[in-house]
Amino acid sequence: MTNTTNATNTANAGNPANGTDPKPRTVAAYAAPAPKAPLARTTIERRALGAHDILIDVRFAGICHSDIHQVGEEWGDGIFPMVPGHEIAGVVAEVGPGVTRWAVGDRVGVGCFVDSCRECDNCRAGLQQFCTGTPGTVFTYNGVGRDGEPTHGGYSTQLVVDEGYALRIPDALPLDVAAPLLCAGITLYSPLNRWGAGPGRKVAIVGLGGLGHMGVKIAHAKGAEVTVLSQSLRKREDGLKLGADDYRATSDPATFTDLAGTFDLIVNTVSADLDLSAYLGLLRTDGTLVQVGAPEKPVTVNAHALLGGRKSLSGSMIGGLPETQEMLDFCAEHGIGAEIELIRADQINDAYARVLASDVRYRFVIDTSTI
Ligand code: NAP
Ligand code: ZN
Ligand code: ZN
């Protein structure tokens, strides 16, 4: 990755060489004007292109359940108006004069963060999502950038981002099915990598939504034996097509007796609080349950469920820039994109309701040309 330290010091420099307009630009977007309010069309300002900035024409933006949590202030106070969207795929439209990584026309993605300190141990290790310096991990929306301005996400027609925080979308991946990889894809790829999903390993994915279906595809491509644990058998056929070897309903108590002591790794993608003790019972000795779902309420666990069998309970949050690029390349190599339902911008509020009803197969993606 290009070192772009102090990039923002040169903000507003413009690009006389190629005629870049150094002024901020007004772009169309969909925003929630207030907590829990329906999203509506609006306009926002994107900063003037700095020396190391690129302007992206956003083509597609995925709807992540995290967007809904944040519009609803389920994780704490939000910044409003809020333009959500951190599964962004588009094309470079302009580059600042100091940009070395990108050219106009390149296919790029932006995920959950757009800046970090670049100097702390985590940033140096490529774990920008855990930045401990200043300004810390600057989230793509509902965050504050170095310039002190609120960040706005991908439900918009254009985005300005530092060149070091964009990822290359390989040509083999269509942009619409690539967009969800920038959050859902990396959020599952990272723990599957870290806890060694592969041949000879039994992996369970809890919840077959946006994250879960990416987990099934990626774990299967890595050669693991994959089981889906879903609330019902309603999506069983889909799950098997996506690459699952087995599919069980968690509403059936027999699931927890039949599969006791089975899995090396369980990844819980559920957006609601679950009693994790029952799921820990499905792990083998030394198995790990990784929590990636981020519900409003605390998850509960009975300590005894961890003791017998020396089980581990862990968490994982998205992934850093190098691993996100690795994931995109892996998905391109294995022909993996998200299963999407492409929607117009005026369908965003309906899509939110359907996500909340677990009625998504398996990611809503906004065609941003309809904004
Ligand atoms: P999603 O598409 O809504 O999928 C969640 C799935 O969880 C649903 O499809 C459903 O699957 C299951 N589920 C929902 N409510 C449930 C309930 N009450 N009890 C049991 N199962 C339930 O959401 P997503 O976009 O995949 O996101 C999932 C969670 O991960 C959210 O909390 C989100 O904020 C979080 N997240 C975390 C990270 C991270 O870095 N850690 C990144 C992105 C998102 P079934 O119908 O199959 O049961
Ligand atoms: Zn997300
Ligand atoms: Zn840092």
CSV table of C-alpha atoms and ligand atoms in Angstrom, one decimal:
chain,number,residue,atom,x,y,z
A,1,MET,CA,0.0,0.0,0.0
A,2,THR,CA,1.2,3.5,-0.8
A,3,ASN,CA,2.3,5.4,2.3
A,4,THR,CA,-0.1,8.4,2.4
A,5,THR,CA,1.0,9.9,5.7
A,6,ASN,CA,-0.1,13.5,6.0
A,7,ALA,CA,-2.2,13.2,3.0
A,8,THR,CA,-4.9,15.3,4.4
A,9,ASN,CA,-2.5,18.2,5.1
A,10,THR,CA,-2.8,19.0,1.4
A,11,ALA,CA,-6.6,18.9,1.3
A,12,ASN,CA,-8.1,21.5,-1.1
A,13,ALA,CA,-5.0,21.4,-3.3
A,14,GLY,CA,-7.0,20.4,-6.3
A,15,ASN,CA,-5.3,19.1,-9.4
A,16,PRO,CA,-4.4,21.8,-11.9
A,17,ALA,CA,-2.7,19.1,-14.1
A,18,ASN,CA,-6.0,17.5,-15.0
A,19,GLY,CA,-8.3,20.3,-14.3
A,20,THR,CA,-9.7,19.0,-11.0
A,21,ASP,CA,-12.0,21.5,-9.4
A,22,PRO,CA,-10.5,22.2,-5.9
A,23,LYS,CA,-13.9,23.1,-4.5
A,24,PRO,CA,-16.1,20.8,-2.4
A,25,ARG,CA,-18.9,19.3,-4.4
A,26,THR,CA,-22.5,18.8,-3.7
A,27,VAL,CA,-23.7,15.2,-4.4
A,28,ALA,CA,-27.1,13.4,-4.1
A,29,ALA,CA,-27.5,11.0,-1.3
A,30,TYR,CA,-30.1,9.1,0.9
A,31,ALA,CA,-30.0,10.0,4.5
A,32,ALA,CA,-31.8,9.4,7.8
A,33,PRO,CA,-32.5,13.0,9.0
A,34,ALA,CA,-32.9,11.9,12.6
A,35,PRO,CA,-32.6,8.7,14.7
A,36,LYS,CA,-35.0,5.9,13.5
A,37,ALA,CA,-36.4,8.2,10.8
A,38,PRO,CA,-37.1,6.9,7.3
A,39,LEU,CA,-34.3,7.6,4.8
A,40,ALA,CA,-35.0,10.3,2.2
A,41,ARG,CA,-33.2,11.9,-0.7
A,42,THR,CA,-31.0,14.8,0.1
A,43,THR,CA,-27.7,16.4,-0.9
A,44,ILE,CA,-24.4,16.4,0.9
A,45,GLU,CA,-21.0,18.0,0.5
A,46,ARG,CA,-18.0,16.0,-0.4
A,47,ARG,CA,-14.7,17.6,0.4
A,48,ALA,CA,-12.5,19.1,-2.3
A,49,LEU,CA,-10.1,16.6,-3.7
A,50,GLY,CA,-6.8,16.6,-1.7
A,51,ALA,CA,-3.5,15.7,-3.2
A,52,HIS,CA,-3.9,12.0,-2.2
A,53,ASP,CA,-7.6,11.8,-2.6
A,54,ILE,CA,-9.6,10.1,-5.3
A,55,LEU,CA,-13.2,10.8,-6.4
A,56,ILE,CA,-15.2,7.7,-6.8
A,57,ASP,CA,-18.4,7.5,-8.9
A,58,VAL,CA,-20.3,5.1,-6.6
A,59,ARG,CA,-22.2,2.5,-8.6
A,60,PHE,CA,-23.5,0.2,-6.0
A,61,ALA,CA,-23.9,0.2,-2.2
A,62,GLY,CA,-24.9,-2.8,-0.1
A,63,ILE,CA,-27.3,-2.5,2.8
A,64,CYS,CA,-25.7,-4.0,5.9
A,65,HIS,CA,-27.6,-4.7,9.1
A,66,SER,CA,-25.1,-2.4,10.8
A,67,ASP,CA,-26.7,0.5,8.8
A,68,ILE,CA,-30.0,-0.3,10.5
A,69,HIS,CA,-28.5,-0.6,14.0
A,70,GLN,CA,-26.8,2.8,13.5
A,71,VAL,CA,-29.8,4.7,12.0
A,72,GLY,CA,-31.7,3.3,15.1
A,73,GLU,CA,-28.9,4.4,17.5
A,74,GLU,CA,-28.8,0.9,18.8
A,75,TRP,CA,-25.1,1.2,19.4
A,76,GLY,CA,-25.2,4.7,21.0
A,77,ASP,CA,-25.6,8.2,19.8
A,78,GLY,CA,-25.4,8.7,16.0
A,79,ILE,CA,-24.5,11.7,13.9
A,80,PHE,CA,-27.5,13.0,11.9
A,81,PRO,CA,-28.3,13.5,9.1
A,82,MET,CA,-26.7,10.1,8.5
A,83,VAL,CA,-25.9,8.7,5.1
A,84,PRO,CA,-25.2,5.0,5.7
A,85,GLY,CA,-23.4,2.6,3.5
A,86,HIS,CA,-20.0,0.9,3.9
A,87,GLU,CA,-20.2,-1.7,1.1
A,88,ILE,CA,-19.3,0.5,-1.7
A,89,ALA,CA,-18.3,-0.4,-5.3
A,90,GLY,CA,-17.5,2.1,-8.0
A,91,VAL,CA,-15.1,3.6,-10.5
A,92,VAL,CA,-12.4,6.2,-10.0
A,93,ALA,CA,-13.6,9.5,-11.6
A,94,GLU,CA,-10.8,11.9,-10.7
A,95,VAL,CA,-7.5,11.7,-8.9
A,96,GLY,CA,-5.5,14.2,-6.8
A,97,PRO,CA,-2.1,15.3,-8.0
A,98,GLY,CA,-0.2,13.1,-5.6
A,99,VAL,CA,-2.1,9.9,-6.3
A,100,THR,CA,0.1,7.0,-7.4
A,101,ARG,CA,-2.1,3.9,-6.8
A,102,TRP,CA,-5.1,4.7,-9.0
A,103,ALA,CA,-6.1,6.0,-12.4
A,104,VAL,CA,-9.4,7.3,-13.7
A,105,GLY,CA,-11.5,4.3,-14.7
A,106,ASP,CA,-10.1,1.9,-12.1
A,107,ARG,CA,-12.7,-0.3,-10.3
A,108,VAL,CA,-12.5,0.3,-6.6
A,109,GLY,CA,-14.3,-0.6,-3.4
A,110,VAL,CA,-14.5,1.2,0.0
A,111,GLY,CA,-15.4,-0.7,3.2
A,112,CYS,CA,-16.1,0.3,6.7
A,113,PHE,CA,-13.4,2.8,7.3
A,114,VAL,CA,-11.8,5.7,5.3
A,115,ASP,CA,-8.8,6.7,7.5
A,116,SER,CA,-6.7,5.8,10.5
A,117,CYS,CA,-3.5,7.1,12.1
A,118,ARG,CA,-1.2,4.9,9.9
A,119,GLU,CA,1.4,4.9,12.7
A,120,CYS,CA,0.2,2.8,15.6
A,121,ASP,CA,1.1,-0.9,16.0
A,122,ASN,CA,-2.3,-2.0,14.7
A,123,CYS,CA,-2.1,0.3,11.6
A,124,ARG,CA,1.5,-0.9,10.9
A,125,ALA,CA,0.3,-4.5,11.2
A,126,GLY,CA,-2.5,-3.8,8.6
A,127,LEU,CA,-5.2,-3.9,11.3
A,128,GLN,CA,-6.5,-0.4,10.6
A,129,GLN,CA,-9.9,-1.4,12.0
A,130,PHE,CA,-8.3,-1.4,15.5
A,131,CYS,CA,-6.3,1.9,15.2
A,132,THR,CA,-5.3,3.2,18.6
A,133,GLY,CA,-3.8,6.4,17.4
A,134,THR,CA,-5.3,9.8,16.3
A,135,PRO,CA,-7.7,10.1,14.7
A,136,GLY,CA,-8.4,6.4,15.3
A,137,THR,CA,-10.3,4.3,12.9
A,138,VAL,CA,-12.5,6.8,10.9
A,139,PHE,CA,-15.6,5.0,10.0
A,140,THR,CA,-17.0,5.5,6.5
A,141,TYR,CA,-20.2,7.1,8.0
A,142,ASN,CA,-21.4,8.1,11.4
A,143,GLY,CA,-17.7,9.0,12.1
A,144,VAL,CA,-15.7,12.2,12.1
A,145,GLY,CA,-12.8,12.7,9.7
A,146,ARG,CA,-9.5,14.5,10.3
A,147,ASP,CA,-11.1,17.7,9.1
A,148,GLY,CA,-13.6,17.5,11.9
A,149,GLU,CA,-16.5,16.9,9.5
A,150,PRO,CA,-18.9,14.0,9.8
A,151,THR,CA,-18.3,11.2,7.4
A,152,HIS,CA,-21.0,10.1,4.9
A,153,GLY,CA,-21.3,6.7,3.4
A,154,GLY,CA,-22.1,4.9,0.2
A,155,TYR,CA,-25.8,5.7,-0.2
A,156,SER,CA,-24.7,8.5,-2.5
A,157,THR,CA,-23.5,9.1,-6.0
A,158,GLN,CA,-19.9,10.1,-5.3
A,159,LEU,CA,-17.4,9.7,-2.6
A,160,VAL,CA,-14.0,11.3,-1.9
A,161,VAL,CA,-11.5,9.1,-0.1
A,162,ASP,CA,-7.8,8.9,0.5
A,163,GLU,CA,-6.2,6.6,-2.1
A,164,GLY,CA,-4.8,4.3,0.6
A,165,TYR,CA,-8.2,3.4,1.9
A,166,ALA,CA,-9.7,2.1,-1.4
A,167,LEU,CA,-9.4,-1.5,-2.5
A,168,ARG,CA,-9.0,-2.9,-6.0
A,169,ILE,CA,-12.0,-4.9,-7.3
A,170,PRO,CA,-10.7,-7.5,-9.6
A,171,ASP,CA,-12.2,-7.5,-13.2
A,172,ALA,CA,-13.6,-11.0,-12.6
A,173,LEU,CA,-16.1,-9.6,-10.1
A,174,PRO,CA,-19.1,-7.6,-11.3
A,175,LEU,CA,-19.4,-4.4,-9.2
A,176,ASP,CA,-22.9,-5.1,-7.9
A,177,VAL,CA,-22.1,-8.5,-6.4
A,178,ALA,CA,-18.7,-7.2,-5.2
A,179,ALA,CA,-20.1,-4.4,-3.1
A,180,PRO,CA,-21.2,-6.6,-0.2
A,181,LEU,CA,-17.8,-8.2,0.0
A,182,LEU,CA,-16.5,-4.9,1.4
A,183,CYS,CA,-18.2,-5.6,4.8
A,184,ALA,CA,-20.1,-8.9,4.8
A,185,GLY,CA,-17.3,-10.6,2.8
A,186,ILE,CA,-14.4,-9.5,4.9
A,187,THR,CA,-16.2,-9.9,8.2
A,188,LEU,CA,-16.5,-13.6,7.5
A,189,TYR,CA,-13.3,-14.1,5.6
A,190,SER,CA,-11.2,-12.8,8.5
A,191,PRO,CA,-12.3,-15.2,11.3
A,192,LEU,CA,-12.5,-18.1,8.8
A,193,ASN,CA,-8.9,-17.4,8.0
A,194,ARG,CA,-7.7,-16.8,11.6
A,195,TRP,CA,-9.4,-19.8,13.1
A,196,GLY,CA,-8.3,-22.1,10.2
A,197,ALA,CA,-11.4,-23.0,8.2
A,198,GLY,CA,-10.1,-25.5,5.7
A,199,PRO,CA,-10.0,-29.2,4.8
A,200,GLY,CA,-10.8,-31.5,7.7
A,201,ARG,CA,-12.4,-28.7,9.8
A,202,LYS,CA,-16.1,-28.5,10.7
A,203,VAL,CA,-17.5,-25.0,10.6
A,204,ALA,CA,-21.0,-23.8,11.6
A,205,ILE,CA,-22.4,-20.5,10.4
A,206,VAL,CA,-25.2,-19.2,12.6
A,207,GLY,CA,-27.8,-17.1,10.7
A,208,LEU,CA,-28.2,-17.1,6.9
A,209,GLY,CA,-28.4,-13.4,6.2
A,210,GLY,CA,-26.0,-11.1,4.5
A,211,LEU,CA,-22.9,-12.1,6.5
A,212,GLY,CA,-23.9,-15.7,7.0
A,213,HIS,CA,-24.3,-16.5,3.3
A,214,MET,CA,-20.9,-15.0,2.6
A,215,GLY,CA,-19.6,-17.2,5.4
A,216,VAL,CA,-21.0,-20.3,3.8
A,217,LYS,CA,-19.5,-19.5,0.4
A,218,ILE,CA,-16.1,-18.6,1.7
A,219,ALA,CA,-15.8,-21.5,4.2
A,220,HIS,CA,-16.9,-24.0,1.5
A,221,ALA,CA,-14.3,-22.5,-0.9
A,222,LYS,CA,-11.6,-22.9,1.7
A,223,GLY,CA,-12.5,-26.6,1.9
A,224,ALA,CA,-14.2,-26.8,5.3
A,225,GLU,CA,-17.3,-28.9,6.0
A,226,VAL,CA,-20.0,-26.3,6.5
A,227,THR,CA,-23.2,-26.5,8.5
A,228,VAL,CA,-25.8,-23.7,8.6
A,229,LEU,CA,-27.6,-23.1,11.9
A,230,SER,CA,-30.7,-21.1,11.0
A,231,GLN,CA,-33.9,-20.3,12.8
A,232,SER,CA,-35.9,-22.6,10.5
A,233,LEU,CA,-35.4,-24.8,7.5
A,234,ARG,CA,-37.1,-22.2,5.2
A,235,LYS,CA,-33.8,-21.4,3.4
A,236,ARG,CA,-32.4,-24.9,3.5
A,237,GLU,CA,-32.3,-25.4,-0.3
A,238,ASP,CA,-30.5,-22.1,-0.8
A,239,GLY,CA,-28.0,-22.9,1.9
A,240,LEU,CA,-27.1,-26.2,0.3
A,241,LYS,CA,-26.7,-24.5,-3.1
A,242,LEU,CA,-24.4,-21.9,-1.5
A,243,GLY,CA,-22.1,-24.7,-0.4
A,244,ALA,CA,-23.4,-26.0,2.9
A,245,ASP,CA,-23.0,-29.7,3.6
A,246,ASP,CA,-25.7,-29.6,6.3
A,247,TYR,CA,-28.5,-27.3,7.4
A,248,ARG,CA,-30.2,-27.4,10.7
A,249,ALA,CA,-33.0,-25.4,12.5
A,250,THR,CA,-32.1,-23.9,15.8
A,251,SER,CA,-35.8,-23.9,16.7
A,252,ASP,CA,-35.6,-27.7,16.8
A,253,PRO,CA,-34.1,-28.8,20.2
A,254,ALA,CA,-32.8,-32.0,18.6
A,255,THR,CA,-30.3,-29.9,16.7
A,256,PHE,CA,-28.4,-29.2,19.9
A,257,THR,CA,-28.3,-32.8,21.0
A,258,ASP,CA,-27.6,-34.3,17.5
A,259,LEU,CA,-24.7,-31.9,16.9
A,260,ALA,CA,-23.2,-31.7,20.4
A,261,GLY,CA,-19.4,-31.7,20.3
A,262,THR,CA,-19.2,-31.4,16.5
A,263,PHE,CA,-17.6,-28.2,15.4
A,264,ASP,CA,-14.1,-26.8,15.4
A,265,LEU,CA,-15.4,-23.3,14.7
A,266,ILE,CA,-18.8,-21.6,15.0
A,267,VAL,CA,-19.2,-18.1,13.6
A,268,ASN,CA,-22.3,-16.3,15.0
A,269,THR,CA,-23.7,-13.7,12.6
A,270,VAL,CA,-27.0,-13.1,14.3
A,271,SER,CA,-28.1,-9.5,14.7
A,272,ALA,CA,-30.1,-10.3,17.9
A,273,ASP,CA,-28.9,-11.4,21.3
A,274,LEU,CA,-28.7,-15.2,21.6
A,275,ASP,CA,-28.0,-17.5,24.5
A,276,LEU,CA,-24.5,-18.6,23.4
A,277,SER,CA,-24.3,-21.4,26.0
A,278,ALA,CA,-26.3,-23.7,23.8
A,279,TYR,CA,-24.1,-23.0,20.8
A,280,LEU,CA,-20.9,-23.6,22.9
A,281,GLY,CA,-22.2,-27.1,23.5
A,282,LEU,CA,-21.9,-27.7,19.8
A,283,LEU,CA,-18.1,-27.2,19.9
A,284,ARG,CA,-15.5,-29.9,20.1
A,285,THR,CA,-12.8,-29.7,22.8
A,286,ASP,CA,-10.7,-26.5,22.2
A,287,GLY,CA,-13.3,-25.3,19.7
A,288,THR,CA,-14.0,-21.6,19.3
A,289,LEU,CA,-17.2,-19.6,18.9
A,290,VAL,CA,-16.6,-16.3,17.2
A,291,GLN,CA,-19.1,-13.5,17.6
A,292,VAL,CA,-19.5,-11.2,14.7
A,293,GLY,CA,-23.1,-10.2,15.1
A,294,ALA,CA,-23.4,-6.9,17.0
A,295,PRO,CA,-26.8,-6.8,18.7
A,296,GLU,CA,-28.1,-3.9,20.8
A,297,LYS,CA,-28.5,-6.1,23.9
A,298,PRO,CA,-25.6,-8.0,25.7
A,299,VAL,CA,-25.2,-11.6,24.6
A,300,THR,CA,-25.3,-14.0,27.6
A,301,VAL,CA,-23.1,-17.0,28.3
A,302,ASN,CA,-23.1,-19.5,31.1
A,303,ALA,CA,-19.5,-19.8,32.4
A,304,HIS,CA,-19.8,-23.6,32.7
A,305,ALA,CA,-20.4,-23.8,28.9
A,306,LEU,CA,-16.8,-22.6,28.5
A,307,LEU,CA,-15.1,-24.8,31.1
A,308,GLY,CA,-15.8,-28.3,29.9
A,309,GLY,CA,-14.0,-28.8,26.7
A,310,ARG,CA,-11.8,-25.7,27.2
A,311,LYS,CA,-13.9,-23.7,24.8
A,312,SER,CA,-13.1,-20.2,23.5
A,313,LEU,CA,-15.5,-17.3,22.9
A,314,SER,CA,-14.0,-14.6,20.7
A,315,GLY,CA,-15.0,-11.7,18.6
A,316,SER,CA,-14.0,-10.3,15.2
A,317,MET,CA,-14.6,-7.0,13.5
A,318,ILE,CA,-14.3,-6.6,9.7
A,319,GLY,CA,-10.7,-6.8,8.6
A,320,GLY,CA,-7.7,-4.5,7.8
A,321,LEU,CA,-6.8,-3.2,4.3
A,322,PRO,CA,-4.4,-6.0,3.3
A,323,GLU,CA,-6.7,-8.8,4.4
A,324,THR,CA,-9.6,-7.1,2.6
A,325,GLN,CA,-7.7,-7.0,-0.6
A,326,GLU,CA,-6.7,-10.6,-0.1
A,327,MET,CA,-10.4,-11.5,0.4
A,328,LEU,CA,-11.4,-9.7,-2.9
A,329,ASP,CA,-8.7,-11.5,-4.8
A,330,PHE,CA,-9.7,-14.9,-3.2
A,331,CYS,CA,-13.4,-14.2,-4.1
A,332,ALA,CA,-12.4,-13.3,-7.7
A,333,GLU,CA,-10.3,-16.5,-8.0
A,334,HIS,CA,-13.2,-18.7,-6.7
A,335,GLY,CA,-16.0,-16.9,-8.5
A,336,ILE,CA,-17.6,-15.7,-5.3
A,337,GLY,CA,-19.9,-12.7,-5.2
A,338,ALA,CA,-22.8,-12.0,-2.9
A,339,GLU,CA,-26.3,-13.2,-3.8
A,340,ILE,CA,-28.1,-9.9,-4.2
A,341,GLU,CA,-31.4,-8.2,-4.7
A,342,LEU,CA,-30.8,-5.0,-6.6
A,343,ILE,CA,-33.1,-2.2,-5.5
A,344,ARG,CA,-33.8,1.5,-6.3
A,345,ALA,CA,-33.0,4.1,-3.8
A,346,ASP,CA,-36.7,4.7,-3.1
A,347,GLN,CA,-36.9,1.1,-1.9
A,348,ILE,CA,-34.3,1.5,0.9
A,349,ASN,CA,-36.9,1.8,3.7
A,350,ASP,CA,-38.8,-1.2,2.5
A,351,ALA,CA,-35.5,-3.1,2.4
A,352,TYR,CA,-34.7,-2.2,6.0
A,353,ALA,CA,-38.1,-3.6,7.1
A,354,ARG,CA,-37.4,-6.8,5.2
A,355,VAL,CA,-33.9,-7.2,6.7
A,356,LEU,CA,-35.5,-6.8,10.1
A,357,ALA,CA,-37.9,-9.6,9.3
A,358,SER,CA,-35.0,-11.9,8.1
A,359,ASP,CA,-36.6,-11.6,4.7
A,360,VAL,CA,-33.4,-11.0,2.7
A,361,ARG,CA,-31.9,-13.3,0.0
A,362,TYR,CA,-29.2,-12.4,0.8
A,363,ARG,CA,-28.1,-8.8,0.4
A,364,PHE,CA,-30.0,-5.7,-0.8
A,365,VAL,CA,-27.8,-3.6,-3.0
A,366,ILE,CA,-28.7,-0.1,-4.0
A,367,ASP,CA,-28.3,0.9,-7.7
A,368,THR,CA,-27.0,4.4,-6.9
A,369,SER,CA,-27.9,5.7,-10.4
A,370,THR,CA,-31.5,5.8,-9.0
A,371,ILE,CA,-30.6,8.3,-6.2
B,1,NAP,P1,-28.9,-9.9,8.3
B,1,NAP,O1,-28.7,-10.0,6.9
B,1,NAP,O2,-30.1,-9.4,8.9
B,1,NAP,O3,-28.6,-11.4,8.9
B,1,NAP,C1,-28.8,-11.8,10.2
B,1,NAP,C2,-29.4,-13.2,10.3
B,1,NAP,O4,-29.5,-13.5,11.7
B,1,NAP,C3,-30.8,-13.3,9.8
B,1,NAP,O5,-30.9,-13.5,8.4
B,1,NAP,C4,-31.3,-14.5,10.5
B,1,NAP,O6,-30.9,-15.7,9.9
B,1,NAP,C5,-30.6,-14.3,11.9
B,1,NAP,N1,-31.5,-13.7,12.9
B,1,NAP,C6,-32.1,-12.5,12.9
B,1,NAP,N2,-32.8,-12.3,14.0
B,1,NAP,C7,-32.7,-13.4,14.7
B,1,NAP,C8,-33.2,-13.8,16.0
B,1,NAP,N3,-34.0,-13.0,16.7
B,1,NAP,N4,-32.8,-15.0,16.4
B,1,NAP,C9,-32.1,-15.8,15.8
B,1,NAP,N5,-31.5,-15.5,14.5
B,1,NAP,C10,-31.9,-14.3,14.0
B,1,NAP,O7,-27.7,-9.1,9.0
B,1,NAP,P2,-26.2,-9.0,8.5
B,1,NAP,O8,-26.0,-7.8,7.7
B,1,NAP,O9,-25.7,-10.3,8.1
B,1,NAP,O10,-25.5,-8.6,9.9
B,1,NAP,C11,-25.6,-9.5,11.0
B,1,NAP,C12,-25.0,-8.8,12.3
B,1,NAP,O11,-23.6,-8.7,12.1
B,1,NAP,C13,-25.6,-7.4,12.6
B,1,NAP,O12,-25.7,-7.3,14.0
B,1,NAP,C14,-24.5,-6.5,12.1
B,1,NAP,O13,-24.5,-5.3,12.7
B,1,NAP,C15,-23.3,-7.3,12.5
B,1,NAP,N6,-22.1,-7.0,11.7
B,1,NAP,C16,-20.9,-7.1,12.3
B,1,NAP,C17,-19.7,-6.9,11.7
B,1,NAP,C18,-18.4,-7.1,12.4
B,1,NAP,O14,-17.4,-6.6,11.9
B,1,NAP,N7,-18.3,-7.8,13.4
B,1,NAP,C19,-19.7,-6.5,10.3
B,1,NAP,C20,-20.9,-6.4,9.7
B,1,NAP,C21,-22.1,-6.6,10.4
B,1,NAP,P3,-31.8,-17.0,9.8
B,1,NAP,O15,-33.1,-16.5,9.1
B,1,NAP,O16,-31.0,-17.9,9.0
B,1,NAP,O17,-32.0,-17.5,11.2
B,2,ZN,ZN,-21.4,-3.8,7.6
B,3,ZN,ZN,-3.5,3.6,13.9
